[in-house]
mmCIF file with all atom_site columns, C-alpha atoms in Angstrom:
data_model
loop_
_atom_site.group_PDB
_atom_site.id
_atom_site.type_symbol
_atom_site.label_atom_id
_atom_site.label_alt_id
_atom_site.label_comp_id
_atom_site.label_asym_id
_atom_site.label_entity_id
_atom_site.label_seq_id
_atom_site.pdbx_PDB_ins_code
_atom_site.Cartn_x
_atom_site.Cartn_y
_atom_site.Cartn_z
_atom_site.occupancy
_atom_site.B_iso_or_equiv
_atom_site.pdbx_formal_charge
_atom_site.auth_seq_id
_atom_site.auth_comp_id
_atom_site.auth_asym_id
_atom_site.auth_atom_id
_atom_site.pdbx_PDB_model_num
ATOM 1  C CA . MET A 1 1  ? 86.838 -42.431 180.391 1.00 49.00 ? 267 MET A CA 1
ATOM 2  C CA . SER A 1 2  ? 83.367 -41.321 181.527 1.00 55.00 ? 268 SER A CA 1
ATOM 3  C CA . PHE A 1 3  ? 83.788 -38.137 179.485 1.00 54.00 ? 269 PHE A CA 1
ATOM 4  C CA . LEU A 1 4  ? 84.498 -40.145 176.344 1.00 52.00 ? 270 LEU A CA 1
ATOM 5  C CA . LYS A 1 5  ? 81.465 -42.385 176.895 1.00 52.00 ? 271 LYS A CA 1
ATOM 6  C CA . LYS A 1 6  ? 79.212 -39.346 177.199 1.00 53.00 ? 272 LYS A CA 1
ATOM 7  C CA . LEU A 1 7  ? 80.817 -37.701 174.186 1.00 56.00 ? 273 LEU A CA 1
ATOM 8  C CA . PHE A 1 8  ? 80.508 -40.737 171.917 1.00 58.00 ? 274 PHE A CA 1
ATOM 9  C CA . GLY A 1 9  ? 77.253 -42.179 173.262 1.00 57.00 ? 275 GLY A CA 1
ATOM 10 C CA . GLY A 1 10 ? 78.689 -45.110 175.184 1.00 54.00 ? 276 GLY A CA 1
ATOM 11 C CA . SER A 1 11 ? 76.083 -44.879 177.931 1.00 50.00 ? 277 SER A CA 1
ATOM 12 C CA . GLY A 1 12 ? 73.786 -47.498 176.371 1.00 50.00 ? 278 GLY A CA 1
ATOM 13 C CA . GLN A 1 13 ? 70.724 -45.275 176.732 1.00 49.00 ? 279 GLN A CA 1
ATOM 14 C CA . ALA A 1 14 ? 69.879 -45.315 173.019 1.00 47.00 ? 280 ALA A CA 1
ATOM 15 C CA . THR A 1 15 ? 70.084 -49.114 172.981 1.00 45.00 ? 281 THR A CA 1
ATOM 16 C CA . ASP A 1 16 ? 67.762 -49.330 175.978 1.00 48.00 ? 282 ASP A CA 1
ATOM 17 C CA . ALA A 1 17 ? 65.222 -46.985 174.365 1.00 49.00 ? 283 ALA A CA 1
ATOM 18 C CA . ALA A 1 18 ? 65.323 -48.833 171.027 1.00 51.00 ? 284 ALA A CA 1
ATOM 19 C CA . SER A 1 19 ? 64.822 -52.233 172.647 1.00 55.00 ? 285 SER A CA 1
ATOM 20 C CA . ALA A 1 20 ? 62.079 -51.117 175.028 1.00 62.00 ? 286 ALA A CA 1
ATOM 21 C CA . LYS A 1 21 ? 58.540 -52.251 174.285 1.00 73.00 ? 287 LYS A CA 1
ATOM 22 C CA . PRO A 1 22 ? 56.736 -49.439 172.411 1.00 80.00 ? 288 PRO A CA 1
ATOM 23 C CA . THR A 1 23 ? 53.867 -47.653 174.135 1.00 94.00 ? 289 THR A CA 1
ATOM 24 C CA . ILE A 1 24 ? 50.688 -47.776 172.037 1.00 95.00 ? 290 ILE A CA 1
ATOM 25 C CA . THR A 1 25 ? 48.873 -44.434 172.062 1.00 96.00 ? 291 THR A CA 1
ATOM 26 C CA . GLU A 1 26 ? 46.059 -45.257 169.624 1.00 97.00 ? 292 GLU A CA 1
ATOM 27 C CA . THR A 1 27 ? 44.860 -48.208 167.531 1.00 98.00 ? 293 THR A CA 1
ATOM 28 C CA . ARG A 1 28 ? 42.948 -48.028 164.256 1.00 97.00 ? 294 ARG A CA 1
ATOM 29 C CA . GLU A 1 29 ? 41.743 -50.514 161.618 1.00 98.00 ? 295 GLU A CA 1
ATOM 30 C CA . HIS A 1 30 ? 42.399 -49.708 157.963 1.00 98.00 ? 296 HIS A CA 1
ATOM 31 C CA . ALA A 1 31 ? 41.789 -51.936 154.913 1.00 97.00 ? 297 ALA A CA 1
ATOM 32 C CA . GLY A 1 32 ? 42.067 -55.150 156.946 1.00 97.00 ? 298 GLY A CA 1
ATOM 33 C CA . PHE A 1 33 ? 45.227 -54.014 158.773 1.00 98.00 ? 299 PHE A CA 1
ATOM 34 C CA . THR A 1 34 ? 45.596 -52.930 162.395 1.00 98.00 ? 300 THR A CA 1
ATOM 35 C CA . ILE A 1 35 ? 47.648 -49.798 162.974 1.00 98.00 ? 301 ILE A CA 1
ATOM 36 C CA . LYS A 1 36 ? 49.066 -49.111 166.423 1.00 98.00 ? 302 LYS A CA 1
ATOM 37 C CA . ALA A 1 37 ? 50.637 -45.666 166.847 1.00 98.00 ? 303 ALA A CA 1
ATOM 38 C CA . THR A 1 38 ? 53.788 -45.898 169.000 1.00 97.00 ? 304 THR A CA 1
ATOM 39 C CA . PRO A 1 39 ? 55.484 -42.476 169.130 1.00 97.00 ? 305 PRO A CA 1
ATOM 40 C CA . ILE A 1 40 ? 59.054 -42.627 170.452 1.00 96.00 ? 306 ILE A CA 1
ATOM 41 C CA . PRO A 1 41 ? 60.127 -39.935 172.943 1.00 96.00 ? 307 PRO A CA 1
ATOM 42 C CA . GLU A 1 42 ? 63.358 -38.326 171.788 1.00 95.00 ? 308 GLU A CA 1
ATOM 43 C CA . GLY A 1 43 ? 65.029 -35.176 173.064 1.00 93.00 ? 309 GLY A CA 1
ATOM 44 C CA . GLY A 1 44 ? 61.848 -33.542 174.331 1.00 95.00 ? 310 GLY A CA 1
ATOM 45 C CA . GLN A 1 45 ? 59.969 -34.383 171.129 1.00 97.00 ? 311 GLN A CA 1
ATOM 46 C CA . PHE A 1 46 ? 58.317 -37.486 169.682 1.00 96.00 ? 312 PHE A CA 1
ATOM 47 C CA . ARG A 1 47 ? 59.450 -39.511 166.662 1.00 97.00 ? 313 ARG A CA 1
ATOM 48 C CA . LEU A 1 48 ? 56.749 -40.796 164.306 1.00 97.00 ? 314 LEU A CA 1
ATOM 49 C CA . ALA A 1 49 ? 56.431 -44.588 164.693 1.00 97.00 ? 315 ALA A CA 1
ATOM 50 C CA . ALA A 1 50 ? 53.739 -47.239 164.328 1.00 98.00 ? 316 ALA A CA 1
ATOM 51 C CA . LEU A 1 51 ? 53.225 -50.979 164.281 1.00 97.00 ? 317 LEU A CA 1
ATOM 52 C CA . ILE A 1 52 ? 51.259 -52.300 161.288 1.00 98.00 ? 318 ILE A CA 1
ATOM 53 C CA . GLU A 1 53 ? 49.734 -55.776 161.673 1.00 98.00 ? 319 GLU A CA 1
ATOM 54 C CA . LYS A 1 54 ? 47.577 -58.146 159.664 1.00 98.00 ? 320 LYS A CA 1
ATOM 55 C CA . GLU A 1 55 ? 46.575 -61.784 160.026 1.00 96.00 ? 321 GLU A CA 1
ATOM 56 C CA . ILE A 1 56 ? 47.676 -63.719 156.948 1.00 94.00 ? 322 ILE A CA 1
ATOM 57 C CA . GLY A 1 57 ? 47.214 -67.474 156.686 1.00 93.00 ? 323 GLY A CA 1
ATOM 58 C CA . GLY A 1 58 ? 46.447 -67.805 160.396 1.00 95.00 ? 324 GLY A CA 1
ATOM 59 C CA . ALA A 1 59 ? 49.603 -65.951 161.506 1.00 95.00 ? 325 ALA A CA 1
ATOM 60 C CA . VAL A 1 60 ? 49.843 -62.313 162.547 1.00 96.00 ? 326 VAL A CA 1
ATOM 61 C CA . LYS A 1 61 ? 52.428 -60.484 160.444 1.00 97.00 ? 327 LYS A CA 1
ATOM 62 C CA . SER A 1 62 ? 53.835 -57.177 161.682 1.00 96.00 ? 328 SER A CA 1
ATOM 63 C CA . HIS A 1 63 ? 55.887 -54.306 160.331 1.00 96.00 ? 329 HIS A CA 1
ATOM 64 C CA . ARG A 1 64 ? 57.499 -51.637 162.531 1.00 96.00 ? 330 ARG A CA 1
ATOM 65 C CA . MET A 1 65 ? 57.442 -48.255 160.811 1.00 97.00 ? 331 MET A CA 1
ATOM 66 C CA . ILE A 1 66 ? 59.823 -45.595 162.158 1.00 97.00 ? 332 ILE A CA 1
ATOM 67 C CA . ARG A 1 67 ? 60.250 -42.276 160.366 1.00 97.00 ? 333 ARG A CA 1
ATOM 68 C CA . ALA A 1 68 ? 62.680 -39.394 160.806 1.00 96.00 ? 334 ALA A CA 1
ATOM 69 C CA . ASP A 1 69 ? 59.828 -36.962 161.493 1.00 96.00 ? 335 ASP A CA 1
ATOM 70 C CA . LEU A 1 70 ? 59.797 -35.361 164.972 1.00 97.00 ? 336 LEU A CA 1
ATOM 71 C CA . PHE A 1 71 ? 56.797 -33.647 166.575 1.00 97.00 ? 337 PHE A CA 1
ATOM 72 C CA . PRO A 1 72 ? 56.506 -31.407 169.638 1.00 97.00 ? 338 PRO A CA 1
ATOM 73 C CA . SER A 1 73 ? 53.653 -33.436 171.154 1.00 97.00 ? 339 SER A CA 1
ATOM 74 C CA . LYS A 1 74 ? 52.742 -37.101 171.514 1.00 96.00 ? 340 LYS A CA 1
ATOM 75 C CA . ASP A 1 75 ? 49.268 -36.351 170.111 1.00 97.00 ? 341 ASP A CA 1
ATOM 76 C CA . ASP A 1 76 ? 50.721 -34.842 166.918 1.00 98.00 ? 342 ASP A CA 1
ATOM 77 C CA . ALA A 1 77 ? 53.096 -37.787 166.471 1.00 97.00 ? 343 ALA A CA 1
ATOM 78 C CA . THR A 1 78 ? 50.187 -40.205 167.015 1.00 98.00 ? 344 THR A CA 1
ATOM 79 C CA . ARG A 1 79 ? 47.921 -38.465 164.507 1.00 98.00 ? 345 ARG A CA 1
ATOM 80 C CA . PHE A 1 80 ? 50.591 -38.322 161.802 1.00 98.00 ? 346 PHE A CA 1
ATOM 81 C CA . ALA A 1 81 ? 51.747 -41.910 162.469 1.00 98.00 ? 347 ALA A CA 1
ATOM 82 C CA . LEU A 1 82 ? 48.219 -43.191 161.835 1.00 98.00 ? 348 LEU A CA 1
ATOM 83 C CA . ARG A 1 83 ? 47.932 -41.126 158.660 1.00 98.00 ? 349 ARG A CA 1
ATOM 84 C CA . LYS A 1 84 ? 51.358 -42.220 157.346 1.00 98.00 ? 350 LYS A CA 1
ATOM 85 C CA . ALA A 1 85 ? 50.656 -45.891 158.126 1.00 98.00 ? 351 ALA A CA 1
ATOM 86 C CA . GLU A 1 86 ? 47.398 -45.686 156.160 1.00 98.00 ? 352 GLU A CA 1
ATOM 87 C CA . GLN A 1 87 ? 49.340 -44.220 153.227 1.00 98.00 ? 353 GLN A CA 1
ATOM 88 C CA . VAL A 1 88 ? 51.935 -47.011 153.394 1.00 97.00 ? 354 VAL A CA 1
ATOM 89 C CA . ILE A 1 89 ? 49.171 -49.650 153.504 1.00 98.00 ? 355 ILE A CA 1
ATOM 90 C CA . ASP A 1 90 ? 47.384 -48.070 150.527 1.00 98.00 ? 356 ASP A CA 1
ATOM 91 C CA . GLU A 1 91 ? 50.623 -47.973 148.514 1.00 97.00 ? 357 GLU A CA 1
ATOM 92 C CA . GLN A 1 92 ? 52.154 -51.349 149.450 1.00 97.00 ? 358 GLN A CA 1
ATOM 93 C CA . GLY A 1 93 ? 49.371 -53.582 150.785 1.00 97.00 ? 359 GLY A CA 1
ATOM 94 C CA . ASP A 1 94 ? 50.575 -57.038 151.913 1.00 96.00 ? 360 ASP A CA 1
ATOM 95 C CA . ALA A 1 95 ? 53.966 -56.404 150.284 1.00 96.00 ? 361 ALA A CA 1
ATOM 96 C CA . ILE A 1 96 ? 54.903 -54.448 153.400 1.00 96.00 ? 362 ILE A CA 1
ATOM 97 C CA . PHE A 1 97 ? 55.601 -57.792 155.109 1.00 94.00 ? 363 PHE A CA 1
ATOM 98 C CA . ARG A 1 98 ? 58.058 -59.101 152.503 1.00 88.00 ? 364 ARG A CA 1
ATOM 99 C CA . ASP A 1 99 ? 61.721 -59.078 153.459 1.00 66.00 ? 365 ASP A CA 1
#
């Protein structure tokens, strides 16, 4: 049974990693939004991820951006996450928070 769990991912490790609180590596302001880079460690590399926030009508709205891109270092993933988040903000603006 243990073999099958390992083979098909039944260990629960991915669930634990996905539900864990993201580690913020850098924060930047852009066009009234706050971008928090949160690279996700994965298989010896780092997945591009960021949290985009903005206060609207007295409430802080947030959007979690996770991309397929993987980088060899946390610094590279941080730098590109900030750049990609700025691009998303410039393209979508407040619409990023709509369901």
